[in-house]
PDB file of C-alpha atoms in Angstrom:
ATOM      1  CA  MET A1402     -18.739 -12.868 -34.165  1.00 51.00           C
ATOM      2  CA  SER A1403     -19.454 -11.765 -30.261  1.00 62.00           C
ATOM      3  CA  ARG A1404     -17.294 -13.906 -28.491  1.00 75.00           C
ATOM      4  CA  ILE A1405     -13.656 -16.290 -28.583  1.00 81.00           C
ATOM      5  CA  GLU A1406     -14.371 -19.473 -27.787  1.00 82.00           C
ATOM      6  CA  GLN A1407     -10.787 -20.680 -28.073  1.00 83.00           C
ATOM      7  CA  THR A1408      -9.097 -22.039 -25.250  1.00 88.00           C
ATOM      8  CA  LYS A1409      -5.417 -21.057 -24.785  1.00 88.00           C
ATOM      9  CA  ASP A1410      -3.761 -22.493 -21.756  1.00 91.00           C
ATOM     10  CA  TYR A1411       0.519 -21.848 -21.311  1.00 90.00           C
ATOM     11  CA  THR A1412       2.738 -23.456 -19.605  1.00 91.00           C
ATOM     12  CA  GLY A1413       6.317 -24.801 -19.150  1.00 88.00           C
ATOM     13  CA  LYS A1414       8.584 -22.559 -22.486  1.00 88.00           C
ATOM     14  CA  ASP A1415       5.883 -20.645 -23.533  1.00 89.00           C
ATOM     15  CA  LEU A1416       4.340 -19.571 -20.544  1.00 90.00           C
ATOM     16  CA  GLU A1417       8.015 -17.450 -20.067  1.00 90.00           C
ATOM     17  CA  SER A1418       8.839 -16.553 -23.838  1.00 90.00           C
ATOM     18  CA  ILE A1419       4.885 -15.721 -24.435  1.00 86.00           C
ATOM     19  CA  PHE A1420       3.855 -14.204 -21.618  1.00 88.00           C
ATOM     20  CA  PHE A1421       6.179 -13.359 -18.510  1.00 91.00           C
ATOM     21  CA  ARG A1422       9.667 -12.938 -19.665  1.00 90.00           C
ATOM     22  CA  PRO A1423       8.412  -9.867 -22.405  1.00 87.00           C
ATOM     23  CA  MET A1424       6.179  -8.416 -19.125  1.00 87.00           C
ATOM     24  CA  LEU A1425       9.303  -8.360 -16.726  1.00 89.00           C
ATOM     25  CA  CYS A1426      12.164  -7.837 -18.840  1.00 84.00           C
ATOM     26  CA  GLY A1427      11.125  -4.635 -21.509  1.00 74.00           C
ATOM     27  CA  PRO A1428      12.142  -1.907 -21.021  1.00 73.00           C
ATOM     28  CA  ASP A1429       8.774  -0.712 -19.185  1.00 75.00           C
ATOM     29  CA  ALA A1430      10.264  -3.040 -16.561  1.00 79.00           C
ATOM     30  CA  ASN A1431      13.189  -0.786 -16.286  1.00 77.00           C
ATOM     31  CA  ASP A1432      11.748   2.309 -15.549  1.00 83.00           C
ATOM     32  CA  LEU A1433      10.788   0.649 -12.320  1.00 88.00           C
ATOM     33  CA  GLY A1434      14.180   1.979 -10.929  1.00 90.00           C
ATOM     34  CA  ILE A1435      14.357  -1.798  -8.788  1.00 94.00           C
ATOM     35  CA  LYS A1436      15.445  -5.267  -9.892  1.00 93.00           C
ATOM     36  CA  ILE A1437      13.528  -7.252 -11.598  1.00 94.00           C
ATOM     37  CA  MET A1438      14.416 -10.925 -10.942  1.00 93.00           C
ATOM     38  CA  TYR A1439      12.469 -13.719 -13.447  1.00 94.00           C
ATOM     39  CA  ASN A1440      12.832 -17.074 -12.913  1.00 92.00           C
ATOM     40  CA  THR A1441      16.009 -17.510 -10.840  1.00 90.00           C
ATOM     41  CA  PRO A1442      17.451 -20.109  -9.370  1.00 86.00           C
ATOM     42  CA  THR A1443      15.184 -21.339  -6.367  1.00 84.00           C
ATOM     43  CA  PRO A1444      15.617 -20.244  -3.235  1.00 88.00           C
ATOM     44  CA  THR A1445      15.715 -16.801  -5.190  1.00 91.00           C
ATOM     45  CA  THR A1446      18.319 -14.946  -3.590  1.00 90.00           C
ATOM     46  CA  LEU A1447      19.618 -10.976  -3.495  1.00 90.00           C
ATOM     47  CA  HIS A1448      23.421 -10.218  -4.022  1.00 84.00           C
ATOM     48  CA  PHE A1449      24.800  -7.261  -3.143  1.00 76.00           C
ATOM     49  CA  TRP A1450      28.811  -6.907  -3.419  1.00 68.00           C
ATOM     50  CA  LYS A1451      30.991  -4.500  -1.665  1.00 64.00           C
ATOM     51  CA  ARG A1452      34.145  -3.614  -3.392  1.00 60.00           C
ATOM     52  CA  ALA A1453      37.046  -4.831  -1.523  1.00 53.00           C
ATOM     53  CA  GLY A1454      39.749  -2.349  -0.061  1.00 58.00           C
ATOM     54  CA  ASP A1455      42.968  -2.222  -0.798  1.00 64.00           C
ATOM     55  CA  ILE A1456      44.309  -5.449  -3.261  1.00 62.00           C
ATOM     56  CA  LEU A1457      47.472  -4.235  -3.951  1.00 69.00           C
ATOM     57  CA  GLN A1458      50.812  -5.727  -2.045  1.00 71.00           C
ATOM     58  CA  LYS A1459      54.386  -5.388  -2.797  1.00 74.00           C
ATOM     59  CA  TYR A1460      55.627  -7.865  -4.913  1.00 73.00           C
ATOM     60  CA  SER A1461      57.480 -10.888  -3.876  1.00 71.00           C
ATOM     61  CA  ALA A1462      58.947 -13.447  -6.889  1.00 69.00           C
ATOM     62  CA  SER A1463      56.633 -16.274  -5.591  1.00 68.00           C
ATOM     63  CA  GLY A1464      54.152 -17.786  -3.489  1.00 69.00           C
ATOM     64  CA  TRP A1465      50.329 -16.685  -3.557  1.00 68.00           C
ATOM     65  CA  LEU A1466      50.204 -14.053  -0.793  1.00 65.00           C
ATOM     66  CA  GLY A1467      46.087 -14.044  -1.671  1.00 64.00           C
ATOM     67  CA  GLY A1468      44.130 -10.952   0.039  1.00 60.00           C
ATOM     68  CA  THR A1469      40.879 -10.047   1.254  1.00 60.00           C
ATOM     69  CA  ALA A1470      37.407 -11.074  -0.716  1.00 61.00           C
ATOM     70  CA  ALA A1471      35.050  -8.954  -1.485  1.00 60.00           C
ATOM     71  CA  ALA A1472      32.236  -8.448   1.186  1.00 67.00           C
ATOM     72  CA  LYS A1473      28.855 -10.291  -0.510  1.00 71.00           C
ATOM     73  CA  PHE A1474      25.379  -9.578   1.237  1.00 83.00           C
ATOM     74  CA  GLN A1475      22.843 -11.908   0.499  1.00 88.00           C
ATOM     75  CA  LYS A1476      19.525 -12.275   1.577  1.00 90.00           C
ATOM     76  CA  THR A1477      16.397 -14.838   0.330  1.00 93.00           C
ATOM     77  CA  ILE A1478      13.567 -13.351  -0.791  1.00 95.00           C
ATOM     78  CA  GLU A1479      10.339 -14.982   0.737  1.00 92.00           C
ATOM     79  CA  MET A1480       8.074 -16.240  -2.603  1.00 94.00           C
ATOM     80  CA  ALA A1481       4.643 -16.657  -2.398  1.00 93.00           C
ATOM     81  CA  ARG A1482       1.813 -18.601  -4.766  1.00 94.00           C
ATOM     82  CA  VAL A1483      -0.373 -16.206  -5.854  1.00 95.00           C
ATOM     83  CA  LYS A1484      -3.401 -16.715  -8.482  1.00 93.00           C
ATOM     84  CA  ALA A1485      -4.410 -14.057 -10.873  1.00 93.00           C
ATOM     85  CA  GLU A1486      -8.313 -14.698 -11.998  1.00 92.00           C
ATOM     86  CA  VAL A1487     -10.871 -12.209 -14.230  1.00 92.00           C
ATOM     87  CA  GLY A1488     -14.310 -12.940 -15.715  1.00 92.00           C
ATOM     88  CA  TYR A1489     -15.686 -10.930 -18.417  1.00 90.00           C
ATOM     89  CA  SER A1490     -19.238 -11.046 -19.806  1.00 91.00           C
ATOM     90  CA  ALA A1491     -18.652 -12.568 -23.372  1.00 86.00           C
ATOM     91  CA  ASP A1492     -19.730  -9.246 -24.857  1.00 85.00           C
ATOM     92  CA  ASP A1493     -17.504  -6.909 -22.801  1.00 87.00           C
ATOM     93  CA  TYR A1494     -14.533  -9.589 -23.405  1.00 84.00           C
ATOM     94  CA  PHE A1495     -14.637  -9.516 -27.440  1.00 80.00           C
ATOM     95  CA  ASN A1496     -15.516  -5.470 -27.364  1.00 84.00           C
ATOM     96  CA  MET A1497     -12.125  -5.031 -25.743  1.00 84.00           C
ATOM     97  CA  VAL A1498      -9.938  -7.492 -26.957  1.00 79.00           C
ATOM     98  CA  TYR A1499     -11.610  -5.973 -30.686  1.00 75.00           C
ATOM     99  CA  GLU A1500     -10.398  -2.820 -30.118  1.00 79.00           C
ATOM    100  CA  LEU A1501      -6.593  -3.649 -29.343  1.00 74.00           C
ATOM    101  CA  ILE A1502      -7.016  -5.508 -32.498  1.00 74.00           C
ATOM    102  CA  SER A1503      -8.939  -2.173 -33.973  1.00 72.00           C
ATOM    103  CA  SER A1504      -6.052   0.070 -33.193  1.00 67.00           C
ATOM    104  CA  ARG A1505      -3.523  -1.827 -35.245  1.00 62.00           C
ATOM    105  CA  SER A1506      -2.687  -0.864 -38.677  1.00 59.00           C
ATOM    106  CA  ASP A1507      -1.242  -4.162 -39.967  1.00 59.00           C
ATOM    107  CA  VAL A1508      -4.509  -6.150 -39.139  1.00 57.00           C
ATOM    108  CA  ASN A1509      -6.474  -7.043 -41.985  1.00 52.00           C
ATOM    109  CA  MET A1510     -10.523  -6.931 -39.693  1.00 51.00           C
ATOM    110  CA  ASN A1511     -12.135  -9.005 -42.418  1.00 50.00           C
ATOM    111  CA  ASP A1512      -9.699 -11.774 -41.909  1.00 48.00           C
ATOM    112  CA  LEU A1513      -8.988 -11.895 -38.101  1.00 49.00           C
ATOM    113  CA  SER A1514      -6.967 -15.517 -37.456  1.00 53.00           C
ATOM    114  CA  GLY A1515      -6.857 -16.968 -33.665  1.00 58.00           C
ATOM    115  CA  THR A1516      -3.230 -15.633 -33.691  1.00 67.00           C
ATOM    116  CA  GLU A1517      -4.658 -12.399 -33.698  1.00 71.00           C
ATOM    117  CA  LEU A1518      -7.347 -12.851 -31.193  1.00 74.00           C
ATOM    118  CA  GLU A1519      -5.125 -14.556 -28.630  1.00 78.00           C
ATOM    119  CA  THR A1520      -2.011 -12.053 -29.309  1.00 79.00           C
ATOM    120  CA  ALA A1521      -5.045  -9.474 -28.012  1.00 82.00           C
ATOM    121  CA  GLU A1522      -5.789 -11.624 -25.035  1.00 83.00           C
ATOM    122  CA  THR A1523      -2.405 -12.323 -24.362  1.00 84.00           C
ATOM    123  CA  ALA A1524      -1.639  -8.328 -23.982  1.00 85.00           C
ATOM    124  CA  LEU A1525      -4.885  -7.811 -22.128  1.00 87.00           C
ATOM    125  CA  PHE A1526      -4.192  -9.731 -19.244  1.00 90.00           C
ATOM    126  CA  LYS A1527      -0.540  -9.446 -19.130  1.00 90.00           C
ATOM    127  CA  GLU A1528      -1.458  -5.660 -19.035  1.00 90.00           C
ATOM    128  CA  ALA A1529      -3.868  -6.206 -15.778  1.00 91.00           C
ATOM    129  CA  ILE A1530      -1.109  -8.923 -14.292  1.00 93.00           C
ATOM    130  CA  ALA A1531       1.733  -6.472 -14.865  1.00 92.00           C
ATOM    131  CA  GLU A1532      -0.192  -3.377 -12.829  1.00 93.00           C
ATOM    132  CA  SER A1533      -1.359  -6.064  -9.662  1.00 94.00           C
ATOM    133  CA  ILE A1534       2.048  -7.343  -9.455  1.00 95.00           C
ATOM    134  CA  ARG A1535       3.506  -3.534  -9.304  1.00 95.00           C
ATOM    135  CA  ALA A1536       0.873  -2.337  -6.844  1.00 95.00           C
ATOM    136  CA  THR A1537       1.123  -5.310  -4.301  1.00 96.00           C
ATOM    137  CA  MET A1538       5.618  -4.248  -4.665  1.00 96.00           C
ATOM    138  CA  TRP A1539       4.574  -1.609  -3.033  1.00 97.00           C
ATOM    139  CA  LEU A1540       1.697  -1.919  -1.006  1.00 96.00           C
ATOM    140  CA  GLY A1541       1.612  -5.451  -0.316  1.00 96.00           C
ATOM    141  CA  ASP A1542       0.935  -7.049   3.277  1.00 96.00           C
ATOM    142  CA  VAL A1543      -0.156 -10.301   3.826  1.00 95.00           C
ATOM    143  CA  ASN A1544      -1.871  -9.219   7.035  1.00 94.00           C
ATOM    144  CA  ARG A1545      -4.707  -7.482   5.281  1.00 92.00           C
ATOM    145  CA  THR A1546      -7.647  -9.208   5.611  1.00 87.00           C
ATOM    146  CA  GLY A1547     -11.414  -9.170   5.216  1.00 81.00           C
ATOM    147  CA  ALA A1548     -14.184  -8.974   2.299  1.00 77.00           C
ATOM    148  CA  GLY A1549     -12.591  -6.832  -0.700  1.00 78.00           C
ATOM    149  CA  ALA A1550      -9.211  -6.848   0.905  1.00 87.00           C
ATOM    150  CA  LYS A1551      -6.330  -6.128  -1.620  1.00 91.00           C
ATOM    151  CA  PHE A1552      -2.987  -6.058  -2.023  1.00 94.00           C
ATOM    152  CA  ASN A1553      -2.352  -9.309   0.550  1.00 94.00           C
ATOM    153  CA  THR A1554      -0.040 -11.533  -1.191  1.00 95.00           C
ATOM    154  CA  PHE A1555       3.016 -10.876  -0.563  1.00 96.00           C
ATOM    155  CA  ASP A1556       4.457  -8.185   1.981  1.00 96.00           C
ATOM    156  CA  GLY A1557       5.377  -5.114  -0.261  1.00 96.00           C
ATOM    157  CA  PHE A1558       8.529  -2.870   0.139  1.00 97.00           C
ATOM    158  CA  LEU A1559       6.441   0.048   1.925  1.00 96.00           C
ATOM    159  CA  LYS A1560       5.390  -2.085   4.548  1.00 96.00           C
ATOM    160  CA  ARG A1561       9.267  -3.823   5.419  1.00 96.00           C
ATOM    161  CA  ILE A1562      10.560  -0.894   5.115  1.00 97.00           C
ATOM    162  CA  LYS A1563       8.136   1.326   7.041  1.00 96.00           C
ATOM    163  CA  THR A1564       8.953  -1.111   9.691  1.00 96.00           C
ATOM    164  CA  ASP A1565      12.171  -1.719   9.698  1.00 96.00           C
ATOM    165  CA  ALA A1566      12.596   2.106  10.478  1.00 96.00           C
ATOM    166  CA  ALA A1567      10.685   2.359  13.094  1.00 94.00           C
ATOM    167  CA  LEU A1568      12.787  -0.342  15.237  1.00 95.00           C
ATOM    168  CA  ALA A1569      14.844   0.858  17.921  1.00 91.00           C
ATOM    169  CA  ASN A1570      18.514  -0.075  16.173  1.00 92.00           C
ATOM    170  CA  SER A1571      17.386   0.293  12.606  1.00 94.00           C
ATOM    171  CA  GLU A1572      20.183   1.695  10.412  1.00 95.00           C
ATOM    172  CA  ILE A1573      17.585   2.675   7.688  1.00 97.00           C
ATOM    173  CA  THR A1574      17.736   6.451   7.554  1.00 97.00           C
ATOM    174  CA  SER A1575      14.662   8.560   8.212  1.00 97.00           C
ATOM    175  CA  VAL A1576      13.490  11.604   7.101  1.00 97.00           C
ATOM    176  CA  THR A1577      10.627  13.945   8.285  1.00 96.00           C
ATOM    177  CA  ILE A1578       7.955  15.126   5.333  1.00 96.00           C
ATOM    178  CA  THR A1579       6.420  18.522   6.815  1.00 94.00           C
ATOM    179  CA  ASP A1580       3.416  20.731   5.098  1.00 90.00           C
ATOM    180  CA  ILE A1581       6.271  23.280   4.277  1.00 86.00           C
ATOM    181  CA  ASN A1582       8.593  21.314   2.391  1.00 91.00           C
ATOM    182  CA  THR A1583       8.845  21.403  -1.626  1.00 93.00           C
ATOM    183  CA  GLY A1584       9.523  18.627  -3.422  1.00 95.00           C
ATOM    184  CA  GLU A1585      13.332  20.172  -3.865  1.00 94.00           C
ATOM    185  CA  GLN A1586      13.671  20.517  -0.506  1.00 96.00           C
ATOM    186  CA  THR A1587      12.632  17.020   0.701  1.00 97.00           C
ATOM    187  CA  LEU A1588      15.653  15.328  -2.109  1.00 97.00           C
ATOM    188  CA  LYS A1589      17.947  17.794  -0.443  1.00 97.00           C
ATOM    189  CA  ASN A1590      17.220  16.631   3.258  1.00 97.00           C
ATOM    190  CA  MET A1591      17.240  12.898   2.088  1.00 98.00           C
ATOM    191  CA  TRP A1592      20.503  13.487   0.010  1.00 98.00           C
ATOM    192  CA  ASP A1593      22.310  15.092   2.777  1.00 97.00           C
ATOM    193  CA  ALA A1594      20.943  12.468   5.248  1.00 97.00           C
ATOM    194  CA  ALA A1595      22.350   9.914   3.467  1.00 97.00           C
ATOM    195  CA  SER A1596      24.817   7.518   4.594  1.00 94.00           C
ATOM    196  CA  PRO A1597      28.524   8.031   2.910  1.00 93.00           C
ATOM    197  CA  ILE A1598      28.192   4.514   1.483  1.00 90.00           C
ATOM    198  CA  LEU A1599      25.266   5.128  -0.294  1.00 94.00           C
ATOM    199  CA  LYS A1600      26.675   8.832  -1.821  1.00 94.00           C
ATOM    200  CA  GLU A1601      29.913   6.295  -2.987  1.00 90.00           C
ATOM    201  CA  PHE A1602      27.789   4.332  -5.050  1.00 90.00           C
ATOM    202  CA  LYS A1603      26.517   7.586  -6.852  1.00 93.00           C
ATOM    203  CA  ALA A1604      29.695   7.771  -9.503  1.00 91.00           C
ATOM    204  CA  GLN A1605      28.167   4.276 -10.269  1.00 89.00           C
ATOM    205  CA  ASN A1606      25.014   5.378 -11.457  1.00 92.00           C
ATOM    206  CA  ASN A1607      22.708   3.122  -9.765  1.00 92.00           C
ATOM    207  CA  LEU A1608      20.663   5.592  -7.428  1.00 96.00           C
ATOM    208  CA  VAL A1609      17.691   6.688  -7.478  1.00 97.00           C
ATOM    209  CA  PHE A1610      14.321   8.846  -5.444  1.00 98.00           C
ATOM    210  CA  LEU A1611      11.334   6.476  -5.842  1.00 97.00           C
ATOM    211  CA  VAL A1612       8.707   8.810  -4.964  1.00 97.00           C
ATOM    212  CA  THR A1613       4.996   9.672  -4.463  1.00 97.00           C
ATOM    213  CA  SER A1614       3.025  11.380  -7.485  1.00 96.00           C
ATOM    214  CA  ASP A1615       2.733  14.757  -5.036  1.00 96.00           C
ATOM    215  CA  VAL A1616       6.297  14.719  -4.430  1.00 96.00           C
ATOM    216  CA  TYR A1617       7.382  14.658  -8.379  1.00 95.00           C
ATOM    217  CA  ALA A1618       4.963  16.931  -8.994  1.00 93.00           C
ATOM    218  CA  SER A1619       5.591  19.482  -6.331  1.00 94.00           C
ATOM    219  CA  TYR A1620       9.844  18.986  -7.469  1.00 93.00           C
ATOM    220  CA  GLU A1621       8.654  19.508 -11.397  1.00 90.00           C
ATOM    221  CA  ASP A1622       6.865  22.599 -10.109  1.00 87.00           C
ATOM    222  CA  GLY A1623       9.961  23.773  -9.141  1.00 86.00           C
ATOM    223  CA  LEU A1624      11.940  23.563 -11.708  1.00 84.00           C
ATOM    224  CA  ASP A1625       9.291  25.310 -13.707  1.00 77.00           C
ATOM    225  CA  ASN A1626       9.863  28.518 -11.505  1.00 74.00           C
ATOM    226  CA  ILE A1627      13.763  28.930 -12.846  1.00 68.00           C
ATOM    227  CA  LEU A1628      14.012  31.605 -15.131  1.00 62.00           C
ATOM    228  CA  LEU A1629      15.728  30.356 -17.478  1.00 58.00           C
ATOM    229  CA  GLU A1630      14.412  29.408 -21.669  1.00 58.00           C
ATOM    230  CA  SER A1631      15.106  25.835 -20.738  1.00 59.00           C
ATOM    231  CA  ALA A1632      12.832  25.719 -17.882  1.00 57.00           C
ATOM    232  CA  TYR A1633      10.165  27.567 -19.792  1.00 52.00           C
ATOM    233  CA  LEU A1634      10.453  25.355 -22.588  1.00 60.00           C
ATOM    234  CA  ALA A1635       9.913  22.321 -20.532  1.00 58.00           C
ATOM    235  CA  LYS A1636       7.046  24.077 -18.706  1.00 58.00           C
ATOM    236  CA  GLN A1637       5.391  24.185 -22.188  1.00 58.00           C
ATOM    237  CA  ASN A1638       6.398  20.688 -23.680  1.00 59.00           C
ATOM    238  CA  GLY A1639       6.489  18.710 -20.506  1.00 57.00           C
ATOM    239  CA  ARG A1640       9.528  16.811 -19.057  1.00 65.00           C
ATOM    240  CA  SER A1641      10.055  12.813 -19.858  1.00 68.00           C
ATOM    241  CA  ALA A1642      12.486  12.824 -16.872  1.00 83.00           C
ATOM    242  CA  LEU A1643      13.552  14.322 -13.999  1.00 92.00           C
ATOM    243  CA  SER A1644      16.481  13.792 -11.929  1.00 93.00           C
ATOM    244  CA  TYR A1645      18.181  15.684  -8.724  1.00 95.00           C
ATOM    245  CA  LYS A1646      22.019  16.038  -8.665  1.00 94.00           C
ATOM    246  CA  GLY A1647      21.887  13.518 -11.456  1.00 94.00           C
ATOM    247  CA  ILE A1648      20.197  10.878 -10.100  1.00 96.00           C
ATOM    248  CA  PRO A1649      16.657   9.894 -11.910  1.00 95.00           C
ATOM    249  CA  VAL A1650      13.504  10.806  -9.946  1.00 96.00           C
ATOM    250  CA  VAL A1651      10.957   8.312 -10.299  1.00 95.00           C
ATOM    251  CA  ASP A1652       7.547   8.513  -9.663  1.00 95.00           C
ATOM    252  CA  ILE A1653       6.520   5.169  -8.528  1.00 96.00           C
ATOM    253  CA  GLN A1654       2.138   6.111  -9.006  1.00 94.00           C
ATOM    254  CA  ILE A1655       0.292   4.701  -6.152  1.00 95.00           C
ATOM    255  CA  SER A1656      -1.118   7.391  -5.073  1.00 93.00           C
ATOM    256  CA  GLY A1657      -4.661   6.550  -5.944  1.00 91.00           C
ATOM    257  CA  TYR A1658      -4.049   3.250  -4.509  1.00 93.00           C
ATOM    258  CA  LEU A1659      -2.679   4.507  -1.247  1.00 93.00           C
ATOM    259  CA  ASN A1660      -5.912   6.852  -0.026  1.00 88.00           C
ATOM    260  CA  GLU A1661      -7.549   3.158   0.942  1.00 88.00           C
ATOM    261  CA  TYR A1662      -5.039   2.343   3.596  1.00 90.00           C
ATOM    262  CA  LYS A1663      -4.365   4.598   6.906  1.00 86.00           C
ATOM    263  CA  ASP A1664      -1.548   2.390   8.020  1.00 87.00           C
ATOM    264  CA  LEU A1665       0.105   3.428   5.299  1.00 92.00           C
ATOM    265  CA  PRO A1666       1.842   7.294   4.708  1.00 94.00           C
ATOM    266  CA  LYS A1667       0.053   9.250   1.785  1.00 95.00           C
ATOM    267  CA  THR A1668       3.237  11.095   0.883  1.00 96.00           C
ATOM    268  CA  PHE A1669       6.691   9.173   0.704  1.00 97.00           C
ATOM    269  CA  ALA A1670      10.343   8.982  -0.838  1.00 98.00           C
ATOM    270  CA  ILE A1671      12.497   6.892  -1.084  1.00 98.00           C
ATOM    271  CA  LEU A1672      16.668   7.120  -1.969  1.00 98.00           C
ATOM    272  CA  THR A1673      18.381   3.748  -2.470  1.00 97.00           C
ATOM    273  CA  ASP A1674      20.419   1.952  -4.829  1.00 95.00           C
ATOM    274  CA  LYS A1675      18.485   0.275  -7.859  1.00 93.00           C
ATOM    275  CA  ARG A1676      20.163  -3.011  -7.080  1.00 92.00           C
ATOM    276  CA  ASN A1677      18.733  -2.782  -3.146  1.00 94.00           C
ATOM    277  CA  LEU A1678      15.202  -3.532  -4.258  1.00 96.00           C
ATOM    278  CA  ALA A1679      14.354  -6.208  -5.974  1.00 95.00           C
ATOM    279  CA  LEU A1680      10.842  -8.228  -7.272  1.00 96.00           C
ATOM    280  CA  ALA A1681      11.454 -12.100  -7.975  1.00 95.00           C
ATOM    281  CA  VAL A1682       8.973 -13.411 -10.300  1.00 95.00           C
ATOM    282  CA  ASN A1683       8.965 -17.264 -10.961  1.00 95.00           C
ATOM    283  CA  THR A1684       7.173 -19.438 -13.655  1.00 93.00           C
ATOM    284  CA  SER A1685       9.539 -22.405 -13.694  1.00 90.00           C
ATOM    285  CA  ASP A1686      10.583 -24.076 -10.290  1.00 86.00           C
ATOM    286  CA  PHE A1687       6.935 -24.648  -8.672  1.00 86.00           C
ATOM    287  CA  PRO A1688       4.066 -27.304  -9.935  1.00 87.00           C
ATOM    288  CA  GLY A1689       0.702 -25.804 -11.227  1.00 89.00           C
ATOM    289  CA  THR A1690       2.112 -22.382 -12.846  1.00 93.00           C
ATOM    290  CA  GLU A1691       0.124 -21.948 -15.594  1.00 93.00           C
ATOM    291  CA  VAL A1692      -1.851 -18.967 -17.432  1.00 94.00           C
ATOM    292  CA  LYS A1693      -4.979 -20.226 -19.198  1.00 94.00           C
ATOM    293  CA  MET A1694      -8.155 -18.387 -20.933  1.00 92.00           C
ATOM    294  CA  TRP A1695     -11.283 -19.780 -21.975  1.00 92.00           C
ATOM    295  CA  TYR A1696     -14.622 -19.485 -22.694  1.00 90.00           C
ATOM    296  CA  ASN A1697     -17.583 -20.697 -20.126  1.00 92.00           C
ATOM    297  CA  PRO A1698     -20.440 -21.054 -22.370  1.00 91.00           C
ATOM    298  CA  ASP A1699     -22.912 -21.602 -18.893  1.00 92.00           C
ATOM    299  CA  LEU A1700     -22.129 -18.307 -17.667  1.00 91.00           C
ATOM    300  CA  MET A1701     -21.656 -16.763 -21.076  1.00 90.00           C
ATOM    301  CA  GLU A1702     -18.445 -15.470 -19.562  1.00 92.00           C
ATOM    302  CA  ASN A1703     -14.784 -15.411 -20.876  1.00 90.00           C
ATOM    303  CA  ARG A1704     -11.970 -16.199 -18.225  1.00 93.00           C
ATOM    304  CA  GLN A1705      -8.552 -15.626 -17.666  1.00 93.00           C
ATOM    305  CA  ARG A1706      -6.231 -17.134 -14.868  1.00 95.00           C
ATOM    306  CA  ALA A1707      -2.943 -16.619 -13.815  1.00 95.00           C
ATOM    307  CA  ILE A1708      -0.725 -19.255 -11.184  1.00 96.00           C
ATOM    308  CA  PHE A1709       2.850 -18.322 -10.010  1.00 95.00           C
ATOM    309  CA  MET A1710       4.758 -17.220  -7.754  1.00 95.00           C
ATOM    310  CA  ALA A1711       5.430 -13.981  -6.466  1.00 96.00           C
ATOM    311  CA  GLY A1712       8.207 -11.842  -3.814  1.00 96.00           C
ATOM    312  CA  CYS A1713       9.957  -8.796  -3.289  1.00 96.00           C
ATOM    313  CA  ASP A1714      12.424  -7.320  -0.336  1.00 96.00           C
ATOM    314  CA  TYR A1715      15.434  -5.109   0.054  1.00 95.00           C
ATOM    315  CA  LEU A1716      18.948  -6.046   1.194  1.00 93.00           C
ATOM    316  CA  LEU A1717      21.079  -3.221   2.810  1.00 93.00           C
ATOM    317  CA  PRO A1718      19.190  -0.808   5.342  1.00 94.00           C
ATOM    318  CA  GLU A1719      22.170   1.211   4.999  1.00 93.00           C
ATOM    319  CA  LEU A1720      21.596   2.123   1.705  1.00 94.00           C
ATOM    320  CA  VAL A1721      18.094   3.281   2.226  1.00 97.00           C
ATOM    321  CA  VAL A1722      17.232   6.737   2.638  1.00 98.00           C
ATOM    322  CA  TYR A1723      13.013   7.092   3.604  1.00 98.00           C
ATOM    323  CA  ALA A1724      11.133   9.688   3.662  1.00 97.00           C
ATOM    324  CA  ALA A1725       7.605  10.393   4.925  1.00 97.00           C
ATOM    325  CA  LYS A1726       4.823  12.851   5.663  1.00 93.00           C
ATOM    326  CA  VAL A1727       4.006  12.859   9.384  1.00 78.00           C
TER     327      VAL A1727
END
């Protein structure tokens, strides 16, 4: 056997339960440091509630005195219809799928059922889609055109924040990263510059530093230089996660992509509330959404296609501290 010929077509509930929901709602998605909205009612709206002020009143024996409602901020996320397509030669495709199956200890390699192959095929395509969504979420620019243009299906966080931070009366707090800044100094400068309202949200454990790999590595190197036994052991064994002042520091892992785009900073960091940045994906409210995998006998090629809606945005500029290297 050197090819996979059975067609797989996911629509409706199968599209959600088998393909997208496990990809967008699992622990890996939570590690991204942002809010993920999957199949929320359209138009997809990002909400942020601000706690009400003083709601205590002097007691009255009767009547309704009411009070001030909590402030609600909303922003509609623009959704774009996107299509993912991948083609492999039949031999290469079978080898990749076979490798995924052979790495599992619970599979009888002498009796591969259609279910085993389908699970491996689905895993292969889900990984490719998840990475493409993640990269576009940060690097996306719909104005990027030309042959070989990438990540241009919807505008990403970086374009939106960078553009808004340059406005004359921007509410985004901007910090400059220079050559002499260490990772720790960059994080400190961002925290010091943060608005009082952003600092207040620290107690809710929702703040996050989203940084490029060089900022992350510089901060980790600084921790290694601390003369403590715990730091010595961490230097040898590595750290599963970093934090600054109790705020998680997340490496967004897009530095390899950034080198291709001269209009984007190669080094940057964002301090915000996790609920303030949102990625939205929808596979239920638009016609034509599907995932399909099939074999083309004319070209001896296995093909994969996914059609869905996606978009991302942030809500409150006053909850964003943006640092970039000049």
